[in-house]
Amino acid sequence: MDWTAVLLLGAALFAGAFVQSSIGFGMAVVAAPFLVMATPSLMPGALLVTSFSLPVVQLLHGPKQIAWRPLGWALGARLLLTPVGVAVVALLTVRAISVVVGTLILVTVAASVSALDLRPTPRNAAAAGAVAGVAGTASSIGGPYLALVLQHERPERLRATLAAFFLVGTSMAVVGLALAGEFSREQLLAGLAWVPFVVAGYAAAAPARAHLDRERLRRAVLVFCVVAGVSVIVRALVF
């Protein structure tokens, strides 16, 4: 494992943690393109390991206004579909997984800018959890779908609910991948090495949240994601 590359990728995790701390999701969406292009063998396990840290910090230090009912439906559906995500990782090549990651990033952007006026009904929450069971396990990108369902919740309630969803859902994904033999020691070590960068990103976002234009930041993140998603797909298909 190239530790120089791993440590340099810490900057992507820092930026992703800053974004997620500000708008509720975004760490995996921002960081995944860099990881897929630089160290594809570490995906998705290393990013899943790192994904534990930010929800823990958010739940310990942030408001605990969790929307329990939609969270329960989303987690139940995610548990049922996690084996499908594990099968995707086990059966596809690294190049194919890169295409999947790039495609899911573009789908996330499309969902985020859609005019769908979703409400946190059991059906919608379960559908978001089901998609996250596959996408979150195969690429570590699972939160934006539930964020779309919770779009009308207060920001504090949205962030707390998503943090709980990330924490439990990531645990499901890691256990599933480990049981299938798709979670390596290198992925564990790289993920642990990125934890300080994630904590630093969260700490940097805390004093900035009151002054940030969240909508402008959200638009900038979505533009970046379009460019990054297309780049990942093109690189996987051409090179």
C-alpha positions as a Markdown table, in Angstrom:
| # | Residue | x | y | z |
|---|---|---|---|---|
| 1 | Met | 0.0 | 0.0 | 0.0 |
| 2 | Asp | 1.3 | 3.4 | -1.0 |
| 3 | Trp | 1.1 | 5.4 | 2.3 |
| 4 | Thr | 2.1 | 8.6 | 0.6 |
| 5 | Ala | -1.0 | 8.4 | -1.6 |
| 6 | Val | -3.2 | 7.4 | 1.4 |
| 7 | Leu | -2.1 | 10.4 | 3.4 |
| 8 | Leu | -2.5 | 12.8 | 0.5 |
| 9 | Leu | -6.0 | 11.5 | 0.1 |
| 10 | Gly | -6.6 | 12.7 | 3.6 |
| 11 | Ala | -7.2 | 16.1 | 2.1 |
| 12 | Ala | -10.2 | 14.8 | 0.2 |
| 13 | Leu | -11.6 | 13.3 | 3.4 |
| 14 | Phe | -11.1 | 16.6 | 5.2 |
| 15 | Ala | -13.1 | 18.4 | 2.5 |
| 16 | Gly | -15.8 | 15.8 | 2.5 |
| 17 | Ala | -16.2 | 16.0 | 6.3 |
| 18 | Phe | -16.4 | 19.8 | 6.1 |
| 19 | Val | -19.2 | 19.5 | 3.5 |
| 20 | Gln | -21.1 | 16.8 | 5.4 |
| 21 | Ser | -20.9 | 18.7 | 8.6 |
| 22 | Ser | -22.3 | 21.7 | 6.8 |
| 23 | Ile | -25.2 | 20.3 | 4.7 |
| 24 | Gly | -25.8 | 16.9 | 6.2 |
| 25 | Phe | -24.2 | 14.6 | 3.6 |
| 26 | Gly | -21.3 | 14.7 | 1.2 |
| 27 | Met | -18.2 | 13.1 | 2.7 |
| 28 | Ala | -18.4 | 9.9 | 0.5 |
| 29 | Val | -19.7 | 11.8 | -2.5 |
| 30 | Val | -16.7 | 14.3 | -2.4 |
| 31 | Ala | -14.0 | 11.8 | -1.4 |
| 32 | Ala | -15.0 | 8.7 | -3.5 |
| 33 | Pro | -13.9 | 10.0 | -6.9 |
| 34 | Phe | -10.4 | 10.7 | -5.6 |
| 35 | Leu | -10.1 | 7.3 | -3.9 |
| 36 | Val | -11.4 | 5.4 | -7.0 |
| 37 | Met | -8.9 | 7.1 | -9.3 |
| 38 | Ala | -5.9 | 7.0 | -6.9 |
| 39 | Thr | -6.3 | 3.8 | -4.9 |
| 40 | Pro | -9.3 | 1.8 | -6.2 |
| 41 | Ser | -8.3 | -1.3 | -4.2 |
| 42 | Leu | -9.2 | 0.5 | -1.0 |
| 43 | Met | -12.8 | 1.0 | -2.1 |
| 44 | Pro | -15.3 | 0.7 | -0.6 |
| 45 | Gly | -13.9 | -0.7 | 2.7 |
| 46 | Ala | -11.6 | 2.1 | 3.6 |
| 47 | Leu | -14.2 | 4.8 | 3.1 |
| 48 | Leu | -16.7 | 2.8 | 5.1 |
| 49 | Val | -14.3 | 2.6 | 8.0 |
| 50 | Thr | -13.7 | 6.3 | 7.9 |
| 51 | Ser | -17.5 | 6.9 | 7.7 |
| 52 | Phe | -17.9 | 5.7 | 11.3 |
| 53 | Ser | -16.0 | 8.6 | 12.7 |
| 54 | Leu | -18.1 | 11.6 | 11.6 |
| 55 | Pro | -21.5 | 10.3 | 12.7 |
| 56 | Val | -20.1 | 9.4 | 16.1 |
| 57 | Val | -18.7 | 13.0 | 16.5 |
| 58 | Gln | -21.9 | 14.5 | 15.3 |
| 59 | Leu | -24.1 | 12.4 | 17.6 |
| 60 | Leu | -21.9 | 13.1 | 20.6 |
| 61 | His | -21.5 | 16.9 | 20.1 |
| 62 | Gly | -24.5 | 17.8 | 18.0 |
| 63 | Pro | -28.3 | 18.0 | 18.6 |
| 64 | Lys | -29.9 | 14.5 | 19.0 |
| 65 | Gln | -33.2 | 15.4 | 17.3 |
| 66 | Ile | -33.5 | 12.1 | 15.4 |
| 67 | Ala | -36.6 | 11.3 | 13.3 |
| 68 | Trp | -36.9 | 7.8 | 14.6 |
| 69 | Arg | -39.8 | 6.5 | 12.6 |
| 70 | Pro | -38.4 | 7.2 | 9.1 |
| 71 | Leu | -35.0 | 6.1 | 10.4 |
| 72 | Gly | -36.4 | 2.7 | 11.5 |
| 73 | Trp | -38.0 | 2.1 | 8.1 |
| 74 | Ala | -34.8 | 3.1 | 6.2 |
| 75 | Leu | -32.5 | 0.9 | 8.3 |
| 76 | Gly | -34.9 | -2.1 | 8.0 |
| 77 | Ala | -34.8 | -1.9 | 4.2 |
| 78 | Arg | -31.1 | -1.2 | 4.2 |
| 79 | Leu | -30.5 | -4.4 | 6.2 |
| 80 | Leu | -32.5 | -6.5 | 3.7 |
| 81 | Leu | -30.6 | -5.1 | 0.6 |
| 82 | Thr | -27.1 | -4.9 | 2.1 |
| 83 | Pro | -26.3 | -8.5 | 0.8 |
| 84 | Val | -27.0 | -7.3 | -2.7 |
| 85 | Gly | -24.4 | -4.5 | -2.3 |
| 86 | Val | -21.9 | -7.1 | -1.0 |
| 87 | Ala | -22.6 | -9.3 | -4.1 |
| 88 | Val | -21.9 | -6.3 | -6.3 |
| 89 | Val | -18.4 | -5.8 | -4.7 |
| 90 | Ala | -17.7 | -9.5 | -4.8 |
| 91 | Leu | -18.7 | -10.1 | -8.4 |
| 92 | Leu | -17.6 | -6.9 | -10.2 |
| 93 | Thr | -14.0 | -5.9 | -11.2 |
| 94 | Val | -12.3 | -2.8 | -9.9 |
| 95 | Arg | -13.0 | -1.0 | -13.2 |
| 96 | Ala | -16.7 | -2.0 | -13.1 |
| 97 | Ile | -17.0 | -0.7 | -9.5 |
| 98 | Ser | -15.4 | 2.6 | -10.6 |
| 99 | Val | -18.2 | 2.9 | -13.2 |
| 100 | Val | -20.8 | 2.1 | -10.5 |
| 101 | Val | -19.3 | 4.7 | -8.2 |
| 102 | Gly | -19.3 | 7.4 | -10.9 |
| 103 | Thr | -22.8 | 6.6 | -11.9 |
| 104 | Leu | -24.1 | 6.7 | -8.4 |
| 105 | Ile | -22.5 | 10.1 | -7.9 |
| 106 | Leu | -24.4 | 11.4 | -10.9 |
| 107 | Val | -27.6 | 9.7 | -9.7 |
| 108 | Thr | -27.1 | 11.5 | -6.3 |
| 109 | Val | -26.7 | 14.8 | -8.1 |
| 110 | Ala | -29.9 | 14.2 | -10.1 |
| 111 | Ala | -31.8 | 13.2 | -7.0 |
| 112 | Ser | -30.5 | 16.3 | -5.1 |
| 113 | Val | -31.6 | 18.8 | -7.8 |
| 114 | Ser | -34.9 | 17.0 | -8.6 |
| 115 | Ala | -38.2 | 18.7 | -8.0 |
| 116 | Leu | -39.5 | 15.7 | -6.2 |
| 117 | Asp | -41.4 | 16.9 | -3.1 |
| 118 | Leu | -40.9 | 13.8 | -1.0 |
| 119 | Arg | -42.2 | 13.4 | 2.5 |
| 120 | Pro | -40.8 | 11.0 | 5.2 |
| 121 | Thr | -43.5 | 8.4 | 4.8 |
| 122 | Pro | -42.7 | 4.7 | 5.6 |
| 123 | Arg | -42.7 | 3.9 | 1.9 |
| 124 | Asn | -40.3 | 6.7 | 0.9 |
| 125 | Ala | -38.0 | 6.0 | 3.9 |
| 126 | Ala | -37.9 | 2.3 | 3.1 |
| 127 | Ala | -37.2 | 3.0 | -0.6 |
| 128 | Ala | -34.3 | 5.3 | 0.4 |
| 129 | Gly | -32.9 | 2.6 | 2.8 |
| 130 | Ala | -33.2 | -0.1 | 0.1 |
| 131 | Val | -31.2 | 2.0 | -2.4 |
| 132 | Ala | -28.6 | 2.8 | 0.3 |
| 133 | Gly | -28.3 | -0.9 | 1.1 |
| 134 | Val | -26.9 | -1.5 | -2.4 |
| 135 | Ala | -25.3 | 1.8 | -3.2 |
| 136 | Gly | -23.9 | 2.5 | 0.3 |
| 137 | Thr | -22.3 | -1.0 | 0.5 |
| 138 | Ala | -20.9 | -1.0 | -3.0 |
| 139 | Ser | -19.6 | 2.5 | -3.0 |
| 140 | Ser | -20.2 | 4.0 | 0.5 |
| 141 | Ile | -22.6 | 6.5 | -1.1 |
| 142 | Gly | -25.9 | 5.9 | 0.6 |
| 143 | Gly | -26.9 | 9.0 | 2.6 |
| 144 | Pro | -28.2 | 11.4 | -0.1 |
| 145 | Tyr | -31.2 | 9.3 | -0.8 |
| 146 | Leu | -32.5 | 9.5 | 2.8 |
| 147 | Ala | -31.5 | 13.2 | 2.8 |
| 148 | Leu | -33.9 | 13.7 | -0.1 |
| 149 | Val | -36.7 | 12.1 | 1.9 |
| 150 | Leu | -36.0 | 14.2 | 4.9 |
| 151 | Gln | -35.5 | 17.5 | 3.0 |
| 152 | His | -38.3 | 19.3 | 4.8 |
| 153 | Glu | -36.9 | 18.5 | 8.3 |
| 154 | Arg | -35.1 | 21.1 | 10.4 |
| 155 | Pro | -31.3 | 21.1 | 9.6 |
| 156 | Glu | -30.4 | 19.9 | 13.1 |
| 157 | Arg | -32.9 | 17.0 | 12.8 |
| 158 | Leu | -31.7 | 16.2 | 9.3 |
| 159 | Arg | -28.1 | 16.0 | 10.4 |
| 160 | Ala | -28.8 | 13.9 | 13.5 |
| 161 | Thr | -31.0 | 11.4 | 11.6 |
| 162 | Leu | -28.5 | 11.0 | 8.8 |
| 163 | Ala | -25.7 | 10.6 | 11.3 |
| 164 | Ala | -27.6 | 7.7 | 13.0 |
| 165 | Phe | -28.3 | 6.2 | 9.5 |
| 166 | Phe | -24.7 | 6.4 | 8.5 |
| 167 | Leu | -23.5 | 4.8 | 11.7 |
| 168 | Val | -25.8 | 1.8 | 11.7 |
| 169 | Gly | -25.8 | 1.4 | 7.9 |
| 170 | Thr | -22.1 | 1.5 | 7.7 |
| 171 | Ser | -21.8 | -1.2 | 10.4 |
| 172 | Met | -24.1 | -3.4 | 8.3 |
| 173 | Ala | -22.0 | -2.8 | 5.2 |
| 174 | Val | -18.6 | -3.6 | 6.9 |
| 175 | Val | -20.0 | -6.7 | 8.6 |
| 176 | Gly | -21.4 | -7.9 | 5.3 |
| 177 | Leu | -18.2 | -7.3 | 3.4 |
| 178 | Ala | -16.1 | -8.9 | 6.1 |
| 179 | Leu | -18.2 | -12.1 | 6.1 |
| 180 | Ala | -17.9 | -12.2 | 2.3 |
| 181 | Gly | -14.1 | -11.9 | 2.5 |
| 182 | Glu | -14.2 | -8.5 | 0.7 |
| 183 | Phe | -12.8 | -6.4 | 3.5 |
| 184 | Ser | -9.0 | -6.3 | 3.7 |
| 185 | Arg | -6.5 | -5.3 | 6.4 |
| 186 | Glu | -5.2 | -2.6 | 4.1 |
| 187 | Gln | -8.7 | -1.1 | 3.8 |
| 188 | Leu | -9.0 | -1.1 | 7.6 |
| 189 | Leu | -5.6 | 0.6 | 8.1 |
| 190 | Ala | -6.2 | 3.2 | 5.5 |
| 191 | Gly | -9.6 | 4.0 | 6.9 |
| 192 | Leu | -8.2 | 4.4 | 10.4 |
| 193 | Ala | -5.5 | 6.7 | 9.0 |
| 194 | Trp | -8.1 | 9.0 | 7.5 |
| 195 | Val | -10.1 | 9.4 | 10.7 |
| 196 | Pro | -8.0 | 12.4 | 12.0 |
| 197 | Phe | -8.6 | 14.2 | 8.7 |
| 198 | Val | -12.3 | 13.7 | 9.1 |
| 199 | Val | -12.3 | 14.9 | 12.7 |
| 200 | Ala | -10.3 | 18.0 | 11.5 |
| 201 | Gly | -12.9 | 18.7 | 8.8 |
| 202 | Tyr | -15.7 | 18.5 | 11.3 |
| 203 | Ala | -13.9 | 20.8 | 13.7 |
| 204 | Ala | -13.2 | 23.3 | 10.9 |
| 205 | Ala | -16.8 | 23.4 | 9.8 |
| 206 | Ala | -18.2 | 24.0 | 13.3 |
| 207 | Pro | -17.3 | 27.7 | 13.6 |
| 208 | Ala | -18.0 | 28.3 | 9.9 |
| 209 | Arg | -21.5 | 26.9 | 9.8 |
| 210 | Ala | -23.1 | 30.1 | 11.1 |
| 211 | His | -21.5 | 32.1 | 8.3 |
| 212 | Leu | -21.8 | 29.7 | 5.4 |
| 213 | Asp | -24.3 | 30.1 | 2.6 |
| 214 | Arg | -25.5 | 26.5 | 2.7 |
| 215 | Glu | -27.3 | 26.7 | -0.6 |
| 216 | Arg | -24.3 | 28.2 | -2.4 |
| 217 | Leu | -22.1 | 25.5 | -0.9 |
| 218 | Arg | -24.6 | 22.8 | -1.9 |
| 219 | Arg | -24.6 | 24.0 | -5.5 |
| 220 | Ala | -20.8 | 24.1 | -5.6 |
| 221 | Val | -20.6 | 20.6 | -4.3 |
| 222 | Leu | -23.2 | 19.3 | -6.9 |
| 223 | Val | -21.2 | 20.9 | -9.7 |
| 224 | Phe | -18.0 | 19.3 | -8.4 |
| 225 | Cys | -19.8 | 15.9 | -8.2 |
| 226 | Val | -20.9 | 16.1 | -11.8 |
| 227 | Val | -17.4 | 16.8 | -13.0 |
| 228 | Ala | -15.9 | 14.1 | -10.7 |
| 229 | Gly | -18.6 | 11.5 | -11.6 |
| 230 | Val | -18.0 | 11.9 | -15.3 |
| 231 | Ser | -14.2 | 11.8 | -14.8 |
| 232 | Val | -14.4 | 8.6 | -12.9 |
| 233 | Ile | -16.6 | 6.9 | -15.5 |
| 234 | Val | -14.4 | 8.1 | -18.4 |
| 235 | Arg | -11.2 | 7.0 | -16.7 |
| 236 | Ala | -12.6 | 3.6 | -16.0 |
| 237 | Leu | -13.9 | 3.1 | -19.6 |
| 238 | Val | -11.0 | 4.6 | -21.5 |
| 239 | Phe | -7.8 | 3.9 | -19.5 |
